[in-house]
Coordinates of C-alpha atoms in Angstrom, one line a residue:
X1 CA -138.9 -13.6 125.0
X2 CA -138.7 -14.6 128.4
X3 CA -139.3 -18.3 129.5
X4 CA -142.1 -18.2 131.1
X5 CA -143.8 -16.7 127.8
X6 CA -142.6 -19.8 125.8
X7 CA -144.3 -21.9 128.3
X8 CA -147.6 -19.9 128.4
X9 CA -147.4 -21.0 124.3
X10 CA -146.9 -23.7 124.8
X11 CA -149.9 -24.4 127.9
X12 CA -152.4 -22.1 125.9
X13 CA -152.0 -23.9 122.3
X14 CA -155.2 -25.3 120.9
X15 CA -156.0 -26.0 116.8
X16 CA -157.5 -23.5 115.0
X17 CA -159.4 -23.9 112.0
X18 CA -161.0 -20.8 110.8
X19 CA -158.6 -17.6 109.7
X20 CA -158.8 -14.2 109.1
X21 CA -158.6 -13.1 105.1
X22 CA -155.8 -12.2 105.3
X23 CA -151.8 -13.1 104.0
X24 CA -149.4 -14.3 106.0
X25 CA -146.3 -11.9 105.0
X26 CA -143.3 -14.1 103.5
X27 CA -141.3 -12.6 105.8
X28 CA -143.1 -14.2 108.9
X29 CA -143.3 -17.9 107.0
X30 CA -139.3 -17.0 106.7
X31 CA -139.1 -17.4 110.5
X32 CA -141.4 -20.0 110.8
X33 CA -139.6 -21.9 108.5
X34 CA -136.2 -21.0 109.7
X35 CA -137.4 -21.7 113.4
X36 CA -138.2 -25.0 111.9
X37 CA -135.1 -26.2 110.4
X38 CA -133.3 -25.5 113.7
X39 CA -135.4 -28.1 115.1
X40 CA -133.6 -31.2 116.4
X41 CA -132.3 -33.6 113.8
X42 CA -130.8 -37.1 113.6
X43 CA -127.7 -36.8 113.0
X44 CA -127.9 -33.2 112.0
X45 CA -129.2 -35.2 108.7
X46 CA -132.6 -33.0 108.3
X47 CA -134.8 -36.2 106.8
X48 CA -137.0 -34.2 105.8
X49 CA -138.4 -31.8 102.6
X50 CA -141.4 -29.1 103.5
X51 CA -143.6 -28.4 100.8
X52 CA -145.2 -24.7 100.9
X53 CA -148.1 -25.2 99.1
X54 CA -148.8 -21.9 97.8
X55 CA -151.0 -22.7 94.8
X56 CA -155.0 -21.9 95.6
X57 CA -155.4 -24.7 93.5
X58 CA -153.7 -27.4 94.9
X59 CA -155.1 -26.4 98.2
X60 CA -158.4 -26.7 97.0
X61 CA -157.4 -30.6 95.9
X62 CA -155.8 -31.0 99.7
X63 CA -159.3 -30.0 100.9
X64 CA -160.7 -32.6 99.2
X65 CA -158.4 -35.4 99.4
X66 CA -157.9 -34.3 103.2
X67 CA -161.2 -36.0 104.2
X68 CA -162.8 -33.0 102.8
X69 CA -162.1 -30.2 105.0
X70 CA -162.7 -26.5 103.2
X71 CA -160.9 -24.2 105.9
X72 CA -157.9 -25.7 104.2
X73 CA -158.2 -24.6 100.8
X74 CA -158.7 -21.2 102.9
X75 CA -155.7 -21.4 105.4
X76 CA -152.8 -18.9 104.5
X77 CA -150.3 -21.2 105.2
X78 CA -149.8 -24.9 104.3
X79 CA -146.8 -27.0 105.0
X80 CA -146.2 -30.4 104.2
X81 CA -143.8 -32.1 105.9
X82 CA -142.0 -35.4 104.1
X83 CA -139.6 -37.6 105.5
X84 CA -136.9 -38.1 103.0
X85 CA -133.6 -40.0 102.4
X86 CA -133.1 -39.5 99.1
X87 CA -131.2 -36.7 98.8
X88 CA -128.7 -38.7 101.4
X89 CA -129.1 -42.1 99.8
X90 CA -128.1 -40.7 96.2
X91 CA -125.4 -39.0 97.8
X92 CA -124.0 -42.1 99.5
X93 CA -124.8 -43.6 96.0
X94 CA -122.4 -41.4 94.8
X95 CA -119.3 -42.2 96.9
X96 CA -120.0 -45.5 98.3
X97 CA -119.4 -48.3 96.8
X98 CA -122.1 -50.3 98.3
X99 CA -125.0 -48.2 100.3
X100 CA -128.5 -50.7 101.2
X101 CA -131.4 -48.9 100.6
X102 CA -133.7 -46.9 102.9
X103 CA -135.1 -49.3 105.0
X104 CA -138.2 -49.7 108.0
X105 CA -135.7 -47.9 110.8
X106 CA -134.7 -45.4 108.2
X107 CA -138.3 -44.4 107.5
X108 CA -139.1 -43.7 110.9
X109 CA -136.3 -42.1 112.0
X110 CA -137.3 -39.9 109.0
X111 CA -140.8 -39.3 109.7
X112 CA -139.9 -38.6 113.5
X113 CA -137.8 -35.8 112.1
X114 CA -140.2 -34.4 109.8
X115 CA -142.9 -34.1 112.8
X116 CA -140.1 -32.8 115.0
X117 CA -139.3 -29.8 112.3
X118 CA -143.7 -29.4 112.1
X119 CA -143.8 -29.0 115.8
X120 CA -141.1 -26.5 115.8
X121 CA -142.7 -24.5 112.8
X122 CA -146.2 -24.6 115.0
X123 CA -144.6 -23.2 117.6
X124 CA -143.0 -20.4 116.1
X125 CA -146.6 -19.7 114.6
X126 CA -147.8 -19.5 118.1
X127 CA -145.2 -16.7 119.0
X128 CA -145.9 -14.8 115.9
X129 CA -149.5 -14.7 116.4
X130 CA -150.8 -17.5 113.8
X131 CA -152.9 -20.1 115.0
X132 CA -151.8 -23.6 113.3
X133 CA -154.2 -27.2 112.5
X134 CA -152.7 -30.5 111.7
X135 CA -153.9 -32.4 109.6
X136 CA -153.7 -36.1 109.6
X137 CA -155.6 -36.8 106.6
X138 CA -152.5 -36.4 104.6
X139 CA -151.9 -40.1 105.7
X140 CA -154.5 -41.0 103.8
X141 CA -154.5 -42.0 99.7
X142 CA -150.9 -41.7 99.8
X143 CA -151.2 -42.6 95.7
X144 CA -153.1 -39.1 95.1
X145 CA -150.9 -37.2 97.3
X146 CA -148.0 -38.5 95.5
X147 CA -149.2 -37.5 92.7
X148 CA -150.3 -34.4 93.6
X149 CA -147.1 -33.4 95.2
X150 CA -144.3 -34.9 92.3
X151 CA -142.9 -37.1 95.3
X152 CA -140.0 -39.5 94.4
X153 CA -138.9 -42.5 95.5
X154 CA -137.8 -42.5 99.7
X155 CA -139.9 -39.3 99.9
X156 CA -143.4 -39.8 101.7
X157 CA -145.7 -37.3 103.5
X158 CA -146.2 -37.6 106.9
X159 CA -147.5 -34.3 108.3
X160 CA -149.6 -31.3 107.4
X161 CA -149.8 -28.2 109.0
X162 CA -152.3 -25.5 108.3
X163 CA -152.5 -22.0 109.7
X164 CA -153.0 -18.2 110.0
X165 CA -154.2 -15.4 111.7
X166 CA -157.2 -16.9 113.7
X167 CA -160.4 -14.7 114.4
X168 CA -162.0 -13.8 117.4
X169 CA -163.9 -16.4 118.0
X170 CA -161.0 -19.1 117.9
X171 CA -158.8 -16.9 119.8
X172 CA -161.6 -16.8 122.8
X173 CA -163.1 -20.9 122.4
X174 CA -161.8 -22.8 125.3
X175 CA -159.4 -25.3 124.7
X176 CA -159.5 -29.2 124.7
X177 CA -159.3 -30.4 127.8
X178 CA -156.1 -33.2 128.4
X179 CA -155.3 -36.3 130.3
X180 CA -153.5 -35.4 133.4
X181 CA -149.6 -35.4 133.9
X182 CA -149.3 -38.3 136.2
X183 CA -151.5 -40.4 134.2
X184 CA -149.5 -40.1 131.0
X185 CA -145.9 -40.1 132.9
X186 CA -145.0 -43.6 133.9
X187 CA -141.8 -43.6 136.0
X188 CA -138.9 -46.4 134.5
X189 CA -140.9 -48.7 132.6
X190 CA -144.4 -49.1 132.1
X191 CA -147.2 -48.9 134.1
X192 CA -149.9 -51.5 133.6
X193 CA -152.1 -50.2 136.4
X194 CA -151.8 -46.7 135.2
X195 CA -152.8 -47.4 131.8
X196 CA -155.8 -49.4 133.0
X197 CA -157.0 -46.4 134.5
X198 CA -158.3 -45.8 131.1
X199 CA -162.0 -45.5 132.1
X200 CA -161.4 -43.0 134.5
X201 CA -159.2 -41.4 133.0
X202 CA -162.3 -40.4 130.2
X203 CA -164.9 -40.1 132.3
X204 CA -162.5 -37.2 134.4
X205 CA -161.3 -35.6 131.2
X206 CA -164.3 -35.7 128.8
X207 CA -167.4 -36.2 131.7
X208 CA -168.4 -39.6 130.3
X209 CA -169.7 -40.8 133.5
X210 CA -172.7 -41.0 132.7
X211 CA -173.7 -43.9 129.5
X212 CA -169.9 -44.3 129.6
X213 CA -170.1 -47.2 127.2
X214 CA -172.2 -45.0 124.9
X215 CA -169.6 -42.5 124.7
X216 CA -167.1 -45.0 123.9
X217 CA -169.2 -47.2 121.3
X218 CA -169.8 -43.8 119.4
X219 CA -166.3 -42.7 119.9
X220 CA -164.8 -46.0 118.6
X221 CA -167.3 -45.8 115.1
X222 CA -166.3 -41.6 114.5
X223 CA -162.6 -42.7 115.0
X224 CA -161.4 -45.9 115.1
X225 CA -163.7 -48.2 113.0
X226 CA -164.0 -45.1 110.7
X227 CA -163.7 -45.4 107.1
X228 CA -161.0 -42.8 107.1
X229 CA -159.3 -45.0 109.7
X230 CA -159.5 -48.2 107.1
X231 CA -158.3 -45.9 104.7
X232 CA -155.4 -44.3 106.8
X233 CA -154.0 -47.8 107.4
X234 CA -154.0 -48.8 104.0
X235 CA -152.6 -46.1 102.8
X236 CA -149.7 -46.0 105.4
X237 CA -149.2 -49.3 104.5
X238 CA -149.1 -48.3 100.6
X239 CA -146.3 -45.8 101.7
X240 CA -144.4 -48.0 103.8
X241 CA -144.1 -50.7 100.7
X242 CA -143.5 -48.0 98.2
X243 CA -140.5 -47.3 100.2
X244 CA -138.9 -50.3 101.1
X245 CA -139.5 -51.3 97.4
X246 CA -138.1 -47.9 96.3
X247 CA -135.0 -48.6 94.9
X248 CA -136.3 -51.2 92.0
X249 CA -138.8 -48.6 91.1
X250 CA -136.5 -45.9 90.5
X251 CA -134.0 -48.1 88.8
X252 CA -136.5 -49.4 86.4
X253 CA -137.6 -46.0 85.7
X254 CA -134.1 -44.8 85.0
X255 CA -133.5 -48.0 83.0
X256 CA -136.5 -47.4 80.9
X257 CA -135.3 -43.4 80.3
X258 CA -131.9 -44.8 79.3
X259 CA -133.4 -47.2 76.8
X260 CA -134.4 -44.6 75.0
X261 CA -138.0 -46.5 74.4

């Protein structure tokens, strides 16, 4: 692939959301997943577990519990990506003598990989001729999703990717349009005047000049003030404590196995 092709991917991505029925052959997820791994790492420590959801249906409860979106009980390929220290904190268990448990820093640097390894596996969907969604949702009712997806202790989902061969129509739809380069770039520290360009920077992107507040009152209830929002925040916040209190909760489990009771 020549360069300029991998930027042209990169410049022409948008999300799709409606497929073609059809598979995706394993041996294309194979080099989306192997693209994936290769992303960058901290530490060369891979933080992260990817669960190919391949049963029809678990997908159908991801739809659901995903803010109820149908096109991803549909999608041919699901990925969830989970940043995870346990397999390294059990293995430090195992040779150190005394090894803190996963912590705040430790979670991000985690979840920073996982999205990292998504972005990469997105990507390579591009180049292979899938079209890819994420799917933030999978923030939300962390409880369920634990559930649904057996997650242990220091193991917490934190992206979801959805994809396939996209039709026609989602090949041809123009994309989204962006903020511009120099408004998003500040140069050696941060730019208070650039980021209060805020209001012009929507009404050039997204045309809200006219009944600008409008837009942004409306904006604010189908986003921010959202239910799903409220719900994304408290979940988050469920994960976050389920991790940092990890370590009693899979001690007492194993203490309660051992008893025998």
């Amino acid at each position: 692939m020549e360069s300029r092709e991998t930027i042209r991917l990169l410049q022409s991505r948008k999300s799709m959301r409606v497929f073609e029925n059809r598979a995706v052959p394993e041996t294309v997820k194979q080099e989306i997943l192997s693209a994936s791994v290769r992303a960058a790492s901290a530490g060369n420590m891979a933080l992260y577990t990817i669960i190919d959801v391949t049963d029809e249906e678990l997908k159908r409860k991801l739809s659901v519990t995903c803010d109820d979106q149908p096109f991803i009980a549909k999608a041919p390929l699901v990925l969830i990506y989970c940043a995870d220290y346990r397999r390294w904190y059990r293995t430090f268990e195992e040779v150190v003598d005394e090894v803190r448990h996963p912590s705040w820093g430790d979670f991000m640097l985690a979840a920073t990989d996982a999205v990292i390894a998504a972005q990469t596996a997105a990507t390579a969907a591009d180049a292979l001729g899938l079209g890819t969604c994420y799917i933030g949702d999978i923030l939300e009712r962390y409880e369920e999703h634990r559930r649904l997806l057996s997650l242990p202790d220091y193991v917490a989902p934190v992206a979801m990717l959805v994809g396939g061969y996209p039709t026609k129509q989602q090949i041809e739809r123009e994309q989204t349009p962006r903020f511009c380069v120099e408004d998003l770039v500040h140069e050696n520290g941060y730019d208070l005047e650039k980021s209060d360009r805020m209001p012009d920077m929507l009404r050039e992107r997204d045309g809200w000049a006219e009944n600008y507040e409008q837009h942004v009152r409306a904006f604010c209830e189908r986003k921010y003030n959202s239910a799903f929002s409220v719900e994304m925040s408290r979940s988050v916040k469920a994960m976050l404590d389920a991790w940092i209190n990890g370590e009693t909760a899979e001690k007492a489990s194993g203490e309660k196995e051992g008893s025998g009771k």
